[in-house]
CSV table of N, CA and C in Angstrom, one decimal:
chain,number,residue,atom,x,y,z
A,273,MET,N,-90.1,83.2,-129.2
A,273,MET,CA,-88.8,83.3,-129.9
A,273,MET,C,-88.2,81.9,-130.1
A,274,ASP,N,-87.8,81.6,-131.3
A,274,ASP,CA,-87.2,80.3,-131.6
A,274,ASP,C,-85.8,80.2,-131.0
A,275,THR,N,-85.6,79.0,-130.5
A,275,THR,CA,-84.2,78.7,-130.0
A,275,THR,C,-83.3,78.3,-131.2
A,276,PRO,N,-82.2,78.9,-131.3
A,276,PRO,CA,-81.3,78.5,-132.4
A,276,PRO,C,-80.8,77.1,-132.2
A,277,LEU,N,-80.6,76.4,-133.4
A,277,LEU,CA,-80.0,75.1,-133.3
A,277,LEU,C,-78.5,75.1,-133.2
A,278,PRO,N,-77.9,74.1,-132.5
A,278,PRO,CA,-76.5,74.1,-132.4
A,278,PRO,C,-75.8,73.9,-133.8
A,279,PRO,N,-74.6,74.3,-133.9
A,279,PRO,CA,-73.9,74.2,-135.2
A,279,PRO,C,-73.8,72.7,-135.6
A,280,SER,N,-73.8,72.5,-136.9
A,280,SER,CA,-73.6,71.1,-137.4
A,280,SER,C,-72.2,70.6,-137.1
A,281,PRO,N,-72.0,69.3,-137.0
A,281,PRO,CA,-70.7,68.8,-136.8
A,281,PRO,C,-69.7,69.3,-137.7
A,282,ASP,N,-68.5,69.6,-137.2
A,282,ASP,CA,-67.4,70.1,-138.0
A,282,ASP,C,-66.7,68.9,-138.7
A,283,THR,N,-67.1,68.6,-139.9
A,283,THR,CA,-66.5,67.5,-140.6
A,283,THR,C,-65.2,67.9,-141.3
A,284,SER,N,-64.8,69.2,-141.2
A,284,SER,CA,-63.5,69.6,-141.8
A,284,SER,C,-62.4,69.4,-140.8
A,285,HIS,N,-62.7,69.2,-139.5
A,285,HIS,CA,-61.6,69.0,-138.5
A,285,HIS,C,-61.0,67.6,-138.7
A,286,GLN,N,-59.7,67.6,-139.0
A,286,GLN,CA,-58.9,66.3,-139.1
A,286,GLN,C,-58.1,66.2,-137.9
A,287,PRO,N,-58.3,65.1,-137.1
A,287,PRO,CA,-57.6,64.9,-135.9
A,287,PRO,C,-56.1,64.5,-136.2
A,288,SER,N,-55.2,64.7,-135.3
A,288,SER,CA,-53.8,64.3,-135.4
A,288,SER,C,-53.4,63.5,-134.2
A,289,TYR,N,-52.6,62.5,-134.5
A,289,TYR,CA,-52.1,61.6,-133.5
A,289,TYR,C,-50.6,61.5,-133.4
A,290,GLY,N,-50.0,62.6,-133.7
A,290,GLY,CA,-48.5,62.7,-133.6
A,290,GLY,C,-47.9,62.1,-134.9
A,291,SER,N,-46.6,62.0,-134.8
A,291,SER,CA,-45.8,61.6,-136.0
A,291,SER,C,-45.8,60.1,-136.3
A,292,PHE,N,-46.4,59.3,-135.4
A,292,PHE,CA,-46.3,57.9,-135.5
A,292,PHE,C,-47.5,57.3,-136.2
A,293,GLU,N,-48.5,58.1,-136.4
A,293,GLU,CA,-49.8,57.6,-137.1
A,293,GLU,C,-50.2,58.6,-138.1
A,294,ASP,N,-50.7,58.1,-139.2
A,294,ASP,CA,-51.3,58.9,-140.3
A,294,ASP,C,-52.8,58.6,-140.4
A,295,VAL,N,-53.6,59.6,-140.5
A,295,VAL,CA,-55.0,59.4,-140.7
A,295,VAL,C,-55.2,58.9,-142.2
A,296,VAL,N,-55.9,57.7,-142.3
A,296,VAL,CA,-56.1,57.1,-143.6
A,296,VAL,C,-57.5,57.4,-144.1
A,297,GLU,N,-58.5,57.3,-143.2
A,297,GLU,CA,-59.9,57.6,-143.5
A,297,GLU,C,-60.6,58.1,-142.3
A,298,ILE,N,-61.6,59.0,-142.5
A,298,ILE,CA,-62.6,59.4,-141.5
A,298,ILE,C,-63.9,59.0,-142.1
A,299,LEU,N,-64.7,58.2,-141.3
A,299,LEU,CA,-66.0,57.7,-141.8
A,299,LEU,C,-67.0,58.3,-140.8
A,300,TYR,N,-68.1,58.8,-141.4
A,300,TYR,CA,-69.1,59.5,-140.6
A,300,TYR,C,-70.4,58.7,-140.6
A,301,GLY,N,-71.1,58.8,-139.5
A,301,GLY,CA,-72.5,58.2,-139.4
A,301,GLY,C,-73.4,59.0,-140.3
A,302,THR,N,-74.6,58.6,-140.4
A,302,THR,CA,-75.6,59.2,-141.4
A,302,THR,C,-75.9,60.6,-141.1
A,303,GLN,N,-75.9,61.1,-139.8
A,303,GLN,CA,-76.1,62.5,-139.5
A,303,GLN,C,-74.8,63.2,-139.1
A,304,ASN,N,-73.7,62.6,-139.3
A,304,ASN,CA,-72.4,63.2,-139.0
A,304,ASN,C,-72.2,63.4,-137.5
A,305,LEU,N,-72.9,62.8,-136.7
A,305,LEU,CA,-72.8,63.0,-135.2
A,305,LEU,C,-71.8,62.1,-134.6
A,306,ARG,N,-71.4,61.0,-135.3
A,306,ARG,CA,-70.4,60.0,-134.8
A,306,ARG,C,-69.5,59.8,-136.0
A,307,ARG,N,-68.2,59.5,-135.7
A,307,ARG,CA,-67.3,59.3,-136.7
A,307,ARG,C,-66.2,58.2,-136.3
A,308,ALA,N,-65.7,57.5,-137.2
A,308,ALA,CA,-64.7,56.5,-137.0
A,308,ALA,C,-63.4,57.0,-137.7
A,309,ILE,N,-62.3,57.1,-137.0
A,309,ILE,CA,-61.1,57.5,-137.6
A,309,ILE,C,-60.1,56.4,-137.7
A,310,ILE,N,-59.7,56.1,-138.9
A,310,ILE,CA,-58.8,55.0,-139.2
A,310,ILE,C,-57.4,55.5,-139.4
A,311,THR,N,-56.4,55.1,-138.7
A,311,THR,CA,-55.1,55.5,-138.8
A,311,THR,C,-54.2,54.3,-139.1
A,312,LYS,N,-53.0,54.6,-139.6
A,312,LYS,CA,-52.0,53.6,-139.9
A,312,LYS,C,-50.7,54.0,-139.2
A,313,ASP,N,-50.1,53.1,-138.5
A,313,ASP,CA,-48.8,53.5,-137.8
A,313,ASP,C,-47.6,53.1,-138.6
A,314,GLN,N,-46.4,53.4,-138.1
A,314,GLN,CA,-45.2,53.1,-138.8
A,314,GLN,C,-44.9,51.6,-139.0
A,315,MET,N,-45.5,50.8,-138.2
A,315,MET,CA,-45.4,49.3,-138.3
A,315,MET,C,-46.4,48.7,-139.3
A,316,GLY,N,-47.3,49.5,-139.8
A,316,GLY,CA,-48.3,49.0,-140.8
A,316,GLY,C,-49.6,48.6,-140.1
A,317,LEU,N,-49.7,48.8,-138.8
A,317,LEU,CA,-51.0,48.4,-138.1
A,317,LEU,C,-52.0,49.6,-138.2
A,318,PHE,N,-53.2,49.2,-138.3
A,318,PHE,CA,-54.3,50.2,-138.3
A,318,PHE,C,-54.9,50.3,-137.0
A,319,ARG,N,-55.5,51.5,-136.7
A,319,ARG,CA,-56.2,51.8,-135.5
A,319,ARG,C,-57.5,52.4,-135.8
A,320,VAL,N,-58.6,52.0,-135.1
A,320,VAL,CA,-59.9,52.6,-135.3
A,320,VAL,C,-60.3,53.3,-134.0
A,321,ARG,N,-60.6,54.6,-134.1
A,321,ARG,CA,-61.1,55.4,-133.0
A,321,ARG,C,-62.5,55.9,-133.3
A,322,PHE,N,-63.3,56.0,-132.3
A,322,PHE,CA,-64.6,56.6,-132.5
A,322,PHE,C,-64.8,57.9,-131.7
A,323,GLU,N,-65.4,58.8,-132.3
A,323,GLU,CA,-65.6,60.1,-131.7
A,323,GLU,C,-67.1,60.5,-131.9
A,324,GLU,N,-67.6,61.4,-131.0
A,324,GLU,CA,-69.0,61.9,-131.1
A,324,GLU,C,-68.9,63.4,-131.0
A,325,TRP,N,-69.8,64.1,-131.7
A,325,TRP,CA,-70.0,65.5,-131.7
A,325,TRP,C,-70.7,65.9,-130.4
A,326,ASP,N,-69.9,66.6,-129.5
A,326,ASP,CA,-70.4,66.9,-128.2
A,326,ASP,C,-70.9,68.4,-128.2
A,327,ILE,N,-72.3,68.5,-128.0
A,327,ILE,CA,-72.9,69.8,-127.9
A,327,ILE,C,-73.3,70.1,-126.4
A,328,THR,N,-72.9,69.3,-125.5
A,328,THR,CA,-73.2,69.5,-124.1
A,328,THR,C,-72.8,70.9,-123.7
A,329,GLY,N,-73.7,71.7,-123.1
A,329,GLY,CA,-73.3,73.0,-122.6
A,329,GLY,C,-73.4,74.1,-123.7
A,330,TRP,N,-73.7,73.7,-124.9
A,330,TRP,CA,-73.7,74.7,-126.0
A,330,TRP,C,-74.7,75.8,-125.7
A,331,ASP,N,-75.8,75.5,-125.2
A,331,ASP,CA,-76.8,76.5,-124.9
A,331,ASP,C,-76.4,77.5,-123.8
A,332,GLN,N,-75.3,77.1,-123.0
A,332,GLN,CA,-74.7,78.0,-122.1
A,332,GLN,C,-73.5,78.7,-122.6
A,333,GLY,N,-73.2,78.6,-123.9
A,333,GLY,CA,-72.1,79.3,-124.5
A,333,GLY,C,-70.8,78.5,-124.4
A,334,GLU,N,-70.8,77.2,-124.0
A,334,GLU,CA,-69.6,76.4,-123.9
A,334,GLU,C,-69.2,75.9,-125.3
A,335,PRO,N,-67.9,75.7,-125.5
A,335,PRO,CA,-67.5,75.2,-126.9
A,335,PRO,C,-68.0,73.8,-127.2
A,336,ILE,N,-68.1,73.6,-128.5
A,336,ILE,CA,-68.5,72.2,-128.9
A,336,ILE,C,-67.4,71.6,-129.7
A,337,TYR,N,-67.2,70.3,-129.7
A,337,TYR,CA,-66.1,69.7,-130.3
A,337,TYR,C,-66.3,68.2,-130.4
A,338,TRP,N,-65.4,67.5,-131.1
A,338,TRP,CA,-65.4,66.1,-131.1
A,338,TRP,C,-64.7,65.5,-129.9
A,339,VAL,N,-65.4,64.5,-129.3
A,339,VAL,CA,-64.8,63.9,-128.1
A,339,VAL,C,-64.7,62.4,-128.3
A,340,SER,N,-63.7,61.8,-127.7
A,340,SER,CA,-63.5,60.3,-127.8
A,340,SER,C,-64.6,59.6,-127.3
A,341,ALA,N,-65.1,58.6,-128.0
A,341,ALA,CA,-66.2,57.7,-127.5
A,341,ALA,C,-65.7,56.3,-127.2
A,342,SER,N,-64.4,56.0,-127.4
A,342,SER,CA,-63.9,54.7,-127.1
A,342,SER,C,-62.4,54.7,-127.2
A,343,ARG,N,-61.8,53.7,-126.7
A,343,ARG,CA,-60.3,53.5,-126.9
A,343,ARG,C,-60.1,53.0,-128.3
A,344,ALA,N,-58.8,53.2,-128.8
A,344,ALA,CA,-58.5,52.8,-130.1
A,344,ALA,C,-58.4,51.2,-130.2
A,345,SER,N,-58.9,50.7,-131.2
A,345,SER,CA,-58.7,49.2,-131.5
A,345,SER,C,-57.6,49.1,-132.5
A,346,ILE,N,-56.7,48.1,-132.3
A,346,ILE,CA,-55.6,47.8,-133.2
A,346,ILE,C,-56.0,46.7,-134.1
A,347,ILE,N,-55.9,47.0,-135.4
A,347,ILE,CA,-56.4,46.1,-136.5
A,347,ILE,C,-55.3,45.8,-137.5
A,348,ASP,N,-55.4,44.6,-138.1
A,348,ASP,CA,-54.3,44.1,-139.0
A,348,ASP,C,-54.4,44.7,-140.4
A,349,THR,N,-55.6,44.9,-140.9
A,349,THR,CA,-55.8,45.3,-142.3
A,349,THR,C,-56.8,46.5,-142.4
A,350,LEU,N,-56.7,47.2,-143.5
A,350,LEU,CA,-57.7,48.3,-143.7
A,350,LEU,C,-59.1,47.8,-143.9
A,351,LYS,N,-59.2,46.6,-144.6
A,351,LYS,CA,-60.5,46.0,-144.8
A,351,LYS,C,-61.2,45.7,-143.4
A,352,ASN,N,-60.4,45.1,-142.5
A,352,ASN,CA,-61.0,44.8,-141.2
A,352,ASN,C,-61.3,46.0,-140.3
A,353,ALA,N,-60.5,47.1,-140.5
A,353,ALA,CA,-60.7,48.4,-139.8
A,353,ALA,C,-62.0,49.0,-140.3
A,354,ARG,N,-62.3,48.9,-141.6
A,354,ARG,CA,-63.5,49.4,-142.1
A,354,ARG,C,-64.7,48.6,-141.6
A,355,ARG,N,-64.5,47.3,-141.6
A,355,ARG,CA,-65.6,46.4,-141.1
A,355,ARG,C,-66.0,46.8,-139.7
A,356,ILE,N,-65.0,47.0,-138.8
A,356,ILE,CA,-65.3,47.3,-137.4
A,356,ILE,C,-65.9,48.7,-137.3
A,357,ALA,N,-65.5,49.6,-138.1
A,357,ALA,CA,-66.1,51.0,-138.2
A,357,ALA,C,-67.6,50.9,-138.5
A,358,HIS,N,-67.9,50.1,-139.6
A,358,HIS,CA,-69.3,50.0,-140.0
A,358,HIS,C,-70.1,49.3,-139.0
A,359,LYS,N,-69.6,48.3,-138.3
A,359,LYS,CA,-70.3,47.6,-137.3
A,359,LYS,C,-70.7,48.5,-136.1
A,360,GLN,N,-69.7,49.4,-135.7
A,360,GLN,CA,-70.0,50.3,-134.6
A,360,GLN,C,-70.9,51.5,-134.9
A,361,ILE,N,-70.7,52.0,-136.1
A,361,ILE,CA,-71.5,53.2,-136.5
A,361,ILE,C,-72.7,53.0,-137.4
A,362,GLY,N,-72.6,51.9,-138.1
A,362,GLY,CA,-73.7,51.7,-139.1
A,362,GLY,C,-73.4,52.2,-140.4
A,363,HIS,N,-74.4,52.8,-141.1
A,363,HIS,CA,-74.2,53.4,-142.4
A,363,HIS,C,-73.2,54.6,-142.3
A,364,LEU,N,-72.1,54.5,-143.1
A,364,LEU,CA,-71.1,55.6,-143.0
A,364,LEU,C,-70.9,56.2,-144.3
A,365,THR,N,-70.4,57.5,-144.3
A,365,THR,CA,-69.9,58.1,-145.5
A,365,THR,C,-68.5,58.4,-145.1
A,366,GLY,N,-67.6,58.5,-146.1
A,366,GLY,CA,-66.2,58.6,-145.8
A,366,GLY,C,-65.4,59.5,-146.6
A,367,THR,N,-64.2,59.9,-146.0
A,367,THR,CA,-63.2,60.7,-146.7
A,367,THR,C,-61.9,59.9,-146.5
A,368,THR,N,-61.2,59.7,-147.7
A,368,THR,CA,-59.9,59.1,-147.7
A,368,THR,C,-58.8,60.1,-147.8
A,369,TYR,N,-57.8,59.9,-147.0
A,369,TYR,CA,-56.6,60.8,-147.1
A,369,TYR,C,-55.4,60.2,-147.7
């Protein structure tokens, strides 16, 4: 009997960081298992957060979801935020909001 594969990463899920930050872009690694989330706050500063698709415990019926893989980095420009995201994740595909 074949073991079913875990669900693919949920790329439709858009994280929220309260009313002080807006999501600008979400960039995904080549297999969509890692993502970089770029936000902009009310002062015009950008933040880059990294998340990973966590399937730990999926085979026991536990939920799967995106989990934080690092603390947010505060960056001065969108160009620099993208550069950091690319450096951490490698080849990325993106969605701009």
